[in-house]
Short mmCIF file of N, CA, C and O in Angstrom, two decimals:
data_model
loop_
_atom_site.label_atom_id
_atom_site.label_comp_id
_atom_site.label_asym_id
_atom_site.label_seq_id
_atom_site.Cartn_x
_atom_site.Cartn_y
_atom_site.Cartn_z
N UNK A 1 3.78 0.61 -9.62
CA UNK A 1 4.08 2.03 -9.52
C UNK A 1 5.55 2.19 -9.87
O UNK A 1 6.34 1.91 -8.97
N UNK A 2 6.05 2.60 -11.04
CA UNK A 2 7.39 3.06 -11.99
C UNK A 2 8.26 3.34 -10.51
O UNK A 2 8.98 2.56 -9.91
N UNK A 3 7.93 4.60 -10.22
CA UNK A 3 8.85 5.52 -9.30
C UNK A 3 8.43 5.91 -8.55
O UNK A 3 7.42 6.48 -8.97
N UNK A 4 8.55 6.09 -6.86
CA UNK A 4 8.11 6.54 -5.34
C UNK A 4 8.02 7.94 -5.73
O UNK A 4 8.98 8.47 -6.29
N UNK A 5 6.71 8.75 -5.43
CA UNK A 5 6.58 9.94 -5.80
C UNK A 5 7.45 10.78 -4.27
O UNK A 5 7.19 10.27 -3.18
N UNK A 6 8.23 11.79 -4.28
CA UNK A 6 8.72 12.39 -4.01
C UNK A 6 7.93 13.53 -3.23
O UNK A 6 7.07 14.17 -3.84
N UNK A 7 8.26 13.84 -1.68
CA UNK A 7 7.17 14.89 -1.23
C UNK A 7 8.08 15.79 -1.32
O UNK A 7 9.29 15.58 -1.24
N UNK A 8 7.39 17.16 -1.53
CA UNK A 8 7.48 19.01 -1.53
C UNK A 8 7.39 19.17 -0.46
O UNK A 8 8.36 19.47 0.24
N UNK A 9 5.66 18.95 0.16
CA UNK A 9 5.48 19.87 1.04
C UNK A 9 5.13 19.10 2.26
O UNK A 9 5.57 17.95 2.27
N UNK A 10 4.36 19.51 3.39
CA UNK A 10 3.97 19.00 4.10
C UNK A 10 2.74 19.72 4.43
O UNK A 10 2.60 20.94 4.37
N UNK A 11 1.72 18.72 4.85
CA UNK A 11 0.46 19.42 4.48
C UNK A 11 0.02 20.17 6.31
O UNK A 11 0.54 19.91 7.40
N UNK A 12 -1.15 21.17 5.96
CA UNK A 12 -1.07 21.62 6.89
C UNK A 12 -1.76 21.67 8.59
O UNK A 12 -1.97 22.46 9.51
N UNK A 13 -1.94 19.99 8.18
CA UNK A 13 -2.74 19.19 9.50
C UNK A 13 -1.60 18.69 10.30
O UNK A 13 -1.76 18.39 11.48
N UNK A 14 -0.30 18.59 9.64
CA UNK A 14 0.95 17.85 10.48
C UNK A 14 1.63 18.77 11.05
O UNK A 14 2.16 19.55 10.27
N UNK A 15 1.84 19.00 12.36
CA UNK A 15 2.53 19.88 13.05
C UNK A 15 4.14 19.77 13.29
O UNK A 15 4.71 18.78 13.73
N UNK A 16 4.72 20.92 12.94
CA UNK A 16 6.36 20.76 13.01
C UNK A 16 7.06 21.27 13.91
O UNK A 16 7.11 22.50 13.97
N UNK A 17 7.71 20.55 14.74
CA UNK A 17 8.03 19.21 14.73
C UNK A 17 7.84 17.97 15.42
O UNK A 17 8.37 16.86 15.40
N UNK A 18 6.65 18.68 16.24
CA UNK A 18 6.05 17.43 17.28
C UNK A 18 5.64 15.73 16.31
O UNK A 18 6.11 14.61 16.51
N UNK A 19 4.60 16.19 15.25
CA UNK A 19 4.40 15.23 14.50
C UNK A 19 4.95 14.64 13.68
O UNK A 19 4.29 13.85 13.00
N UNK A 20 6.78 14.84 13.38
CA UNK A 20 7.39 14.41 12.27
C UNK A 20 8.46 13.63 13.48
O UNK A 20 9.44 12.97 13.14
N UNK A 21 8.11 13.83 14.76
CA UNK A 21 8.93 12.54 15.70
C UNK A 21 8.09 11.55 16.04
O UNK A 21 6.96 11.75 16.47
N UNK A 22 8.86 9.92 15.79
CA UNK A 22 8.55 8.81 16.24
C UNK A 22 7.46 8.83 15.27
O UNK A 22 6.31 9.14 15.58
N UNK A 23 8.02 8.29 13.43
CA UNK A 23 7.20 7.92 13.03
C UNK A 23 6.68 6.34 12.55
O UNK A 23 7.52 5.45 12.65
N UNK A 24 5.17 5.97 11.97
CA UNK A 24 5.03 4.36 12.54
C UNK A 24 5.61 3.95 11.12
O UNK A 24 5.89 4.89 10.37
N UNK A 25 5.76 3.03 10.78
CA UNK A 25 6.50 2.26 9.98
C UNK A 25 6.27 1.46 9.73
O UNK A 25 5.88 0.80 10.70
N UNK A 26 6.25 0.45 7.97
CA UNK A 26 6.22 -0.47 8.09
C UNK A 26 6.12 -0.89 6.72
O UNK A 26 5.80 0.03 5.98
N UNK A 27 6.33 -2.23 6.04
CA UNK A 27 6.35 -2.80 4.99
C UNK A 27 5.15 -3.08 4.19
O UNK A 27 4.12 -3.63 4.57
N UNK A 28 5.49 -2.54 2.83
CA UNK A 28 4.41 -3.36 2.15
C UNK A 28 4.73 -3.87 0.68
O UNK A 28 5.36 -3.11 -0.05
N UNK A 29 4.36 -5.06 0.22
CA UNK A 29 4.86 -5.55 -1.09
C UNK A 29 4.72 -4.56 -1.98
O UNK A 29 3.73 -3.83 -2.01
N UNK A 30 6.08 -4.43 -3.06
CA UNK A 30 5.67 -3.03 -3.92
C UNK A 30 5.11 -3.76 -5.16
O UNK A 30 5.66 -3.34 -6.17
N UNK A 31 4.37 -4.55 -5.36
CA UNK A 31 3.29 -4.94 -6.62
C UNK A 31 1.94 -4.73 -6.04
O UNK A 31 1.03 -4.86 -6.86
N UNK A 32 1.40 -4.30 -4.25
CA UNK A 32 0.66 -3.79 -4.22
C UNK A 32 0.54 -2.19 -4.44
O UNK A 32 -0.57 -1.69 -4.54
N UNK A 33 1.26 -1.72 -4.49
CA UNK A 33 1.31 0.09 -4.37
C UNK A 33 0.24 0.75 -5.23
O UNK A 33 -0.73 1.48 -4.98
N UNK A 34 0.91 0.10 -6.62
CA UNK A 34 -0.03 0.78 -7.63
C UNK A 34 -1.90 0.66 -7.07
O UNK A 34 -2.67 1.62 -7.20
N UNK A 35 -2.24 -0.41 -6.60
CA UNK A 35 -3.84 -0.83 -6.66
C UNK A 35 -3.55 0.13 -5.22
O UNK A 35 -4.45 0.97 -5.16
N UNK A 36 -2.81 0.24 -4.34
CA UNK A 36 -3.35 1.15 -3.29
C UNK A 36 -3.43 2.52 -3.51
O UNK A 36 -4.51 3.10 -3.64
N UNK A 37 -2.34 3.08 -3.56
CA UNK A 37 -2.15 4.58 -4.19
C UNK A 37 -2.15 4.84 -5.48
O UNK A 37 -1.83 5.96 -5.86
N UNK A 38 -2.44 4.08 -6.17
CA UNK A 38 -2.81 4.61 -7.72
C UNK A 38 -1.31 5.15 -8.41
O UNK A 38 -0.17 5.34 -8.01
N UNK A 39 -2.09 5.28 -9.77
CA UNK A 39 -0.46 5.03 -10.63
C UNK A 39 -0.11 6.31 -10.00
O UNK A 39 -0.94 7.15 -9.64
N UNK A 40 1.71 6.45 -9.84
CA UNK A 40 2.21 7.22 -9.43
C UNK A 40 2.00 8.40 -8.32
O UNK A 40 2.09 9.63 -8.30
N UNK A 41 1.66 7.24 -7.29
CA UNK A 41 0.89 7.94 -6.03
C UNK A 41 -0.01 9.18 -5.97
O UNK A 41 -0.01 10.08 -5.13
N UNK A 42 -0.91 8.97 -7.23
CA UNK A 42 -1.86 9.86 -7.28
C UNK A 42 -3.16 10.02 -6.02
O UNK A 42 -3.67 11.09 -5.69
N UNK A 43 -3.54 8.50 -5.41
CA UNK A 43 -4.42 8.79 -4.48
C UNK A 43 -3.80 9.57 -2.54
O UNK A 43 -4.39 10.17 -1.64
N UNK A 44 -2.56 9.14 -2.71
CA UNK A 44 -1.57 9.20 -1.77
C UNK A 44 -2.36 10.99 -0.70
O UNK A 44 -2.63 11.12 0.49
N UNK A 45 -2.47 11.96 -1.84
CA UNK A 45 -3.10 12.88 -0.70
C UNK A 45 -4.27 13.17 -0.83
O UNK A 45 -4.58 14.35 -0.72
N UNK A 46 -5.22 12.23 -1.08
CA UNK A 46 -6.46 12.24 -0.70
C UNK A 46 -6.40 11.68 0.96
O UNK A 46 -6.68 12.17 2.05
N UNK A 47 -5.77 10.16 0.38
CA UNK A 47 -5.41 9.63 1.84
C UNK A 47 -4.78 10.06 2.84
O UNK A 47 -5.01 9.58 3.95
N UNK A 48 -3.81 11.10 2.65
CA UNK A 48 -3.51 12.18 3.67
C UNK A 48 -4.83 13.09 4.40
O UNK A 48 -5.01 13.25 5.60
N UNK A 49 -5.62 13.56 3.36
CA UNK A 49 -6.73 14.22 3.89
C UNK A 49 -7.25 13.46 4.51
O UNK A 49 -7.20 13.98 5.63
N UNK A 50 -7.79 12.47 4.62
CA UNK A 50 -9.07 11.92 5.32
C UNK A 50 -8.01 11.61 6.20
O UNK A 50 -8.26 12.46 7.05
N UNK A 51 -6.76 10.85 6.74
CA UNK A 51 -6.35 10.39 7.40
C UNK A 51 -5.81 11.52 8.72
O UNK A 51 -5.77 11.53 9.95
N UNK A 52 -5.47 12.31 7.72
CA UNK A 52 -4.86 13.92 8.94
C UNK A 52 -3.32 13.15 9.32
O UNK A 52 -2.80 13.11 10.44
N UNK A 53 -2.76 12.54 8.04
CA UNK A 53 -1.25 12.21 8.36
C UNK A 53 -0.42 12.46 7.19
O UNK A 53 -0.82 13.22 6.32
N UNK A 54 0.63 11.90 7.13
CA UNK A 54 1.59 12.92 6.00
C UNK A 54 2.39 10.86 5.66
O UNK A 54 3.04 10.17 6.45
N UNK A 55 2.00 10.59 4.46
CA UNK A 55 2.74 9.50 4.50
C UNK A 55 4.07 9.54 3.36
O UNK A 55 3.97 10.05 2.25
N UNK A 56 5.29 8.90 3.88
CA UNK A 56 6.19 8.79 2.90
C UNK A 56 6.81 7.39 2.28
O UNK A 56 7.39 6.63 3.05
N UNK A 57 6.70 7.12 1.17
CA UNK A 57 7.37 5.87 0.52
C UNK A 57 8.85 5.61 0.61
O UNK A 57 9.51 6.26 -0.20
N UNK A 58 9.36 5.01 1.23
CA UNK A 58 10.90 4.94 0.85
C UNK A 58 11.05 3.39 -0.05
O UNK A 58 10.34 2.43 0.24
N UNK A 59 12.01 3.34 -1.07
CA UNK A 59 12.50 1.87 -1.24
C UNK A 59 14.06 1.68 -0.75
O UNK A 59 15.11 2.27 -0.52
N UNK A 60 13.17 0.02 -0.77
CA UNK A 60 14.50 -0.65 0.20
C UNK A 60 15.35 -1.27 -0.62
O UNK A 60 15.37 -0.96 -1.81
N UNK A 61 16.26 -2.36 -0.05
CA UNK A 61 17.07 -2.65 -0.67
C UNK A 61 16.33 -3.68 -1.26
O UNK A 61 16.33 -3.55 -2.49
N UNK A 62 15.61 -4.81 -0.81
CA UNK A 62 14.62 -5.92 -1.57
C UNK A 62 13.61 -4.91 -2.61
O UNK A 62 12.80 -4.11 -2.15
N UNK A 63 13.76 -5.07 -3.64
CA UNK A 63 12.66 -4.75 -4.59
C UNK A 63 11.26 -4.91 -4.54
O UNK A 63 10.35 -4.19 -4.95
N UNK A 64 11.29 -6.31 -3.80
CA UNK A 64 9.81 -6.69 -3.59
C UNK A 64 9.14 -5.95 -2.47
O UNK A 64 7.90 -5.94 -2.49
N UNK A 65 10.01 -5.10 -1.10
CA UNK A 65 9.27 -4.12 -0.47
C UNK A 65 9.27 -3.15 -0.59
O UNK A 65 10.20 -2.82 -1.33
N UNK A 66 8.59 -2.17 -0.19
CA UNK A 66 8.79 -0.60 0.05
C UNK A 66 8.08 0.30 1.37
O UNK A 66 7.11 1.05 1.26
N UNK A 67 8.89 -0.01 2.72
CA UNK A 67 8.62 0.95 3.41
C UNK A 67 8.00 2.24 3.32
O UNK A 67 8.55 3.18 2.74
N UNK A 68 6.48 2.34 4.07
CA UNK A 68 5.76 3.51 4.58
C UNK A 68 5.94 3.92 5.66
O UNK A 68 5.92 3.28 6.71
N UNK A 69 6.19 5.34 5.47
CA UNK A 69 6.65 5.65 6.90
C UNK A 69 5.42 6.77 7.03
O UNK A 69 5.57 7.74 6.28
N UNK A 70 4.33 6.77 7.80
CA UNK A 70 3.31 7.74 8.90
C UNK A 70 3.87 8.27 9.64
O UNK A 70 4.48 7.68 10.53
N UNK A 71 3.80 10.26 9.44
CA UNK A 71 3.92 10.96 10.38
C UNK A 71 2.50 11.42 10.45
O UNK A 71 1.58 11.50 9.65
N UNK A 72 2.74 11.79 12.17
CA UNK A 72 1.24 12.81 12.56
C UNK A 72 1.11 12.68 14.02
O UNK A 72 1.97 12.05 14.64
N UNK A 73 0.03 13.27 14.68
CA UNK A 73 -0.39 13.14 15.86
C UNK A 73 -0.70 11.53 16.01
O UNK A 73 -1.12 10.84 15.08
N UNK A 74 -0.35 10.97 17.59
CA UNK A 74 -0.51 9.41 17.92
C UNK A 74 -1.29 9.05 17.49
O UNK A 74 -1.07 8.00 16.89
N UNK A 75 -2.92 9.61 17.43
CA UNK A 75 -3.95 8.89 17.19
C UNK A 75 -4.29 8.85 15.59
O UNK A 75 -5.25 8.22 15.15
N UNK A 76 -3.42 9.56 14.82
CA UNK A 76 -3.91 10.01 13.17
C UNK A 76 -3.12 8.58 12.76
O UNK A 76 -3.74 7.61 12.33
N UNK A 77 -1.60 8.58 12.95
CA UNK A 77 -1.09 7.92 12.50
C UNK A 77 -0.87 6.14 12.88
O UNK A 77 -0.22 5.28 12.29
N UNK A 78 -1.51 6.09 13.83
CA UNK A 78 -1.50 4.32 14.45
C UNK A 78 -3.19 4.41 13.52
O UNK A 78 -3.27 3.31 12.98
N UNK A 79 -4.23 5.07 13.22
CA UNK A 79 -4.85 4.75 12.57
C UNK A 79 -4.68 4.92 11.09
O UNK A 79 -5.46 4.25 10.42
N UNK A 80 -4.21 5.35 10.73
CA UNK A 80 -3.43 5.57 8.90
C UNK A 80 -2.68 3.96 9.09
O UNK A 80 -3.38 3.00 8.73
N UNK A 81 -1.88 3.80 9.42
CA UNK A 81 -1.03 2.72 9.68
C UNK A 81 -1.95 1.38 9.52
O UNK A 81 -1.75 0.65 8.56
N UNK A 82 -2.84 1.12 10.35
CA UNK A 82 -3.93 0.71 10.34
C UNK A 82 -4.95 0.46 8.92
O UNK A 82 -5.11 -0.59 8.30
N UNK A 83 -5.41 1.49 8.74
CA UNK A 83 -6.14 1.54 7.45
C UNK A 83 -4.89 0.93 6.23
O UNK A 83 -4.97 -0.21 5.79
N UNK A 84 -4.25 1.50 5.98
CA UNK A 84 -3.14 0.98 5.19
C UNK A 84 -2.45 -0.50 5.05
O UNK A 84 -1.96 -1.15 4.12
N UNK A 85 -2.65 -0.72 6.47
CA UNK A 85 -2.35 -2.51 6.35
C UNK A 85 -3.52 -3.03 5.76
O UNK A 85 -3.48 -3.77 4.77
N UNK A 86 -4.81 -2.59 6.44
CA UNK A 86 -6.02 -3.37 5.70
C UNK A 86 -5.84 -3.57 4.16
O UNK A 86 -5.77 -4.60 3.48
N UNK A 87 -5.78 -2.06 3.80
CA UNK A 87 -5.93 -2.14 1.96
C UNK A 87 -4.66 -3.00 1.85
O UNK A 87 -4.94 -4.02 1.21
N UNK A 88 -3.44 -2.98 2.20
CA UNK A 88 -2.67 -3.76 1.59
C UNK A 88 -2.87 -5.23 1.72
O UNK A 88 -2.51 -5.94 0.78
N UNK A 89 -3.38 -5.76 2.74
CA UNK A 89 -4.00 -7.20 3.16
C UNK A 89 -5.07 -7.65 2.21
O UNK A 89 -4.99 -8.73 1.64
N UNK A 90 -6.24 -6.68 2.00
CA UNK A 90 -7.42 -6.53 1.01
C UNK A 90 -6.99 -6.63 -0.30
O UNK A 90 -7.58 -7.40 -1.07
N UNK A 91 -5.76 -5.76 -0.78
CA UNK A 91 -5.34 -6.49 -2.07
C UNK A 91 -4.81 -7.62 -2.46
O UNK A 91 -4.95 -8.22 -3.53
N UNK A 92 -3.97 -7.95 -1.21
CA UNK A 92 -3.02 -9.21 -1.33
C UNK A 92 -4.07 -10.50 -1.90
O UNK A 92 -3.88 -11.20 -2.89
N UNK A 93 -5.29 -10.54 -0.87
CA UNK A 93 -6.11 -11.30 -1.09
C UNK A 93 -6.78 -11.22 -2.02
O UNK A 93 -7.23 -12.30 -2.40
N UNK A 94 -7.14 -10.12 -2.74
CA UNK A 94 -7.60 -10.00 -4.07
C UNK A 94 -6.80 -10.78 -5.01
O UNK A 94 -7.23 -11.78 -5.58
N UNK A 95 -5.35 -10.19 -5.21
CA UNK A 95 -4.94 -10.75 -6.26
C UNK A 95 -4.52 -12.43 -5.97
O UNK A 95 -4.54 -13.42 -6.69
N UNK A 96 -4.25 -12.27 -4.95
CA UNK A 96 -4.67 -14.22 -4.56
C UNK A 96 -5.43 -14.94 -5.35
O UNK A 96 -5.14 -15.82 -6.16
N UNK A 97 -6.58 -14.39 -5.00
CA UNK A 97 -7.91 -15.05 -5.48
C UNK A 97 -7.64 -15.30 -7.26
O UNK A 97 -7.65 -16.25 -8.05
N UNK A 98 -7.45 -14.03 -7.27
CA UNK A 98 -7.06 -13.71 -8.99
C UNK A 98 -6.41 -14.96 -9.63
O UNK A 98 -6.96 -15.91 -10.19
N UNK A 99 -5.54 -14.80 -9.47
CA UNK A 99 -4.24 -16.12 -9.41
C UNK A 99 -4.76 -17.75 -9.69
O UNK A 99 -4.41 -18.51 -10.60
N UNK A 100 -6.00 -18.07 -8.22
CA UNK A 100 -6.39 -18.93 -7.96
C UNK A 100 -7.35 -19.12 -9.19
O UNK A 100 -7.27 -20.07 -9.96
N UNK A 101 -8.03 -18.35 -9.25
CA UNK A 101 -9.22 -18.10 -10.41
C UNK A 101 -8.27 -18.66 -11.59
O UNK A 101 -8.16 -19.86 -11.87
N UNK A 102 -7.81 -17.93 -12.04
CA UNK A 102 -6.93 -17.97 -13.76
C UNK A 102 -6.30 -19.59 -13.58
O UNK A 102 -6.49 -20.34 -14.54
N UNK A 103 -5.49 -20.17 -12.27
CA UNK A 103 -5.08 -21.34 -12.19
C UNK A 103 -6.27 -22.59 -12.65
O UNK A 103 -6.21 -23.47 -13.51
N UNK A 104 -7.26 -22.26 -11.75
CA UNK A 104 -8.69 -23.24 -12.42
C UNK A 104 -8.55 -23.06 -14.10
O UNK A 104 -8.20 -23.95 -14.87
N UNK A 105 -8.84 -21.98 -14.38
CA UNK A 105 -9.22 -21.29 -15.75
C UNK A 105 -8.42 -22.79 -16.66
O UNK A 105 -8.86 -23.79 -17.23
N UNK A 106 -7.01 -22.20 -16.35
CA UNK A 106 -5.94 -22.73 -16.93
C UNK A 106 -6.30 -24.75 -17.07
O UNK A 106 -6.46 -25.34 -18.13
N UNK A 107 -6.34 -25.24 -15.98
CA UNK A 107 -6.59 -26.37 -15.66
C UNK A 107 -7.81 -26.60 -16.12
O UNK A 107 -7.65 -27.64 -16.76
N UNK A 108 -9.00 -26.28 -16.23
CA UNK A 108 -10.07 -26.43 -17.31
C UNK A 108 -9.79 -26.18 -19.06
O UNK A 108 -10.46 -26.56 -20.03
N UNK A 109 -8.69 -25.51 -19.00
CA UNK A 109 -8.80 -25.82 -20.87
C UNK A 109 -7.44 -26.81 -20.90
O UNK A 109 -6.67 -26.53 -21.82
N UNK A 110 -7.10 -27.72 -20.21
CA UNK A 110 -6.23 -28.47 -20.55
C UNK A 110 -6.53 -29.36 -21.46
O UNK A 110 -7.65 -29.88 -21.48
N UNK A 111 -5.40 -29.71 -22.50
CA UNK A 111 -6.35 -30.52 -23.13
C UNK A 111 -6.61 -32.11 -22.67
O UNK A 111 -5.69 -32.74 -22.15
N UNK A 112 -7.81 -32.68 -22.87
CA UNK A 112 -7.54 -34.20 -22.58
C UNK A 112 -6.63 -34.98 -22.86
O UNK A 112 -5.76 -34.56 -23.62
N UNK A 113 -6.56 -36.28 -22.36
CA UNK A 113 -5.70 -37.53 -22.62
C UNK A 113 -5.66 -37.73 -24.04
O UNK A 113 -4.68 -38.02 -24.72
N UNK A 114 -6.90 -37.54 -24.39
CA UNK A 114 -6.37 -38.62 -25.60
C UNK A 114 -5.87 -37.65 -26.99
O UNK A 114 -5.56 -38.18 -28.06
N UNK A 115 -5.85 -35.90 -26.73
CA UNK A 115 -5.44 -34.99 -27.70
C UNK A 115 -3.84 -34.81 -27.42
O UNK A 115 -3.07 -34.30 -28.23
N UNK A 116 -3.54 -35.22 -26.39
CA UNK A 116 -2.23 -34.77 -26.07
C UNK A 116 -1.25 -35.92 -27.59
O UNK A 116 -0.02 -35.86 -27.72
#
């Protein structure tokens, strides 16, 4: 994902300003972003809808993370938080696998001993 899409508004399930205090937080590798929120955080407020939370991207100073920060009522946002680690865990292991896969790949067309 190029660039952290930037919020306008705030949608109108998050209440102000009870729900924009004590929000949950937390890291996720930014080479997963794109497969979670889609190019240029296009899925980002769907997942607001179903979730009934308001999420924001910040980047950090490591490139390789990018803090999500969940606002909302206690119970919206410890479960957004939640769902969100999964997919990011669910991809990690995807592209793991990926990796692992293409490494075999690789190691099966090596060539033999006696072409080298």
């Amino acid at each position: 994902m190029g660039t952290l899409p930037e919020r306008r508004t705030i949608p109108p399930w998050v209440k102000v300003p009870e729900d924009l205090k004590d929000p949950e937080v937390f890291q996720v590798q930014t080479r997963l972003l794109e497969a979670m929120f889609g190019r240029d955080g296009c899925r980002i407020p769907y997942i607001e809808q179903v979730s009934k939370a308001m999420l924001e991207l910040k980047a950090l100073e490591s490139p390789d993370f990018t803090e999500v920060v969940v606002y909302g009522s206690y119970i919206y946002k410890l479960r957004a938080k939640w769902m969100l680690q999964s997919m990011a865990e669910w991809h990690r292991q995807r592209q793991e696998r990926g990796m692992l896969k293409l490494e075999e790949a690789m190691n099966a067309l090596e060539l033999s001993p006696w072409m080298k």
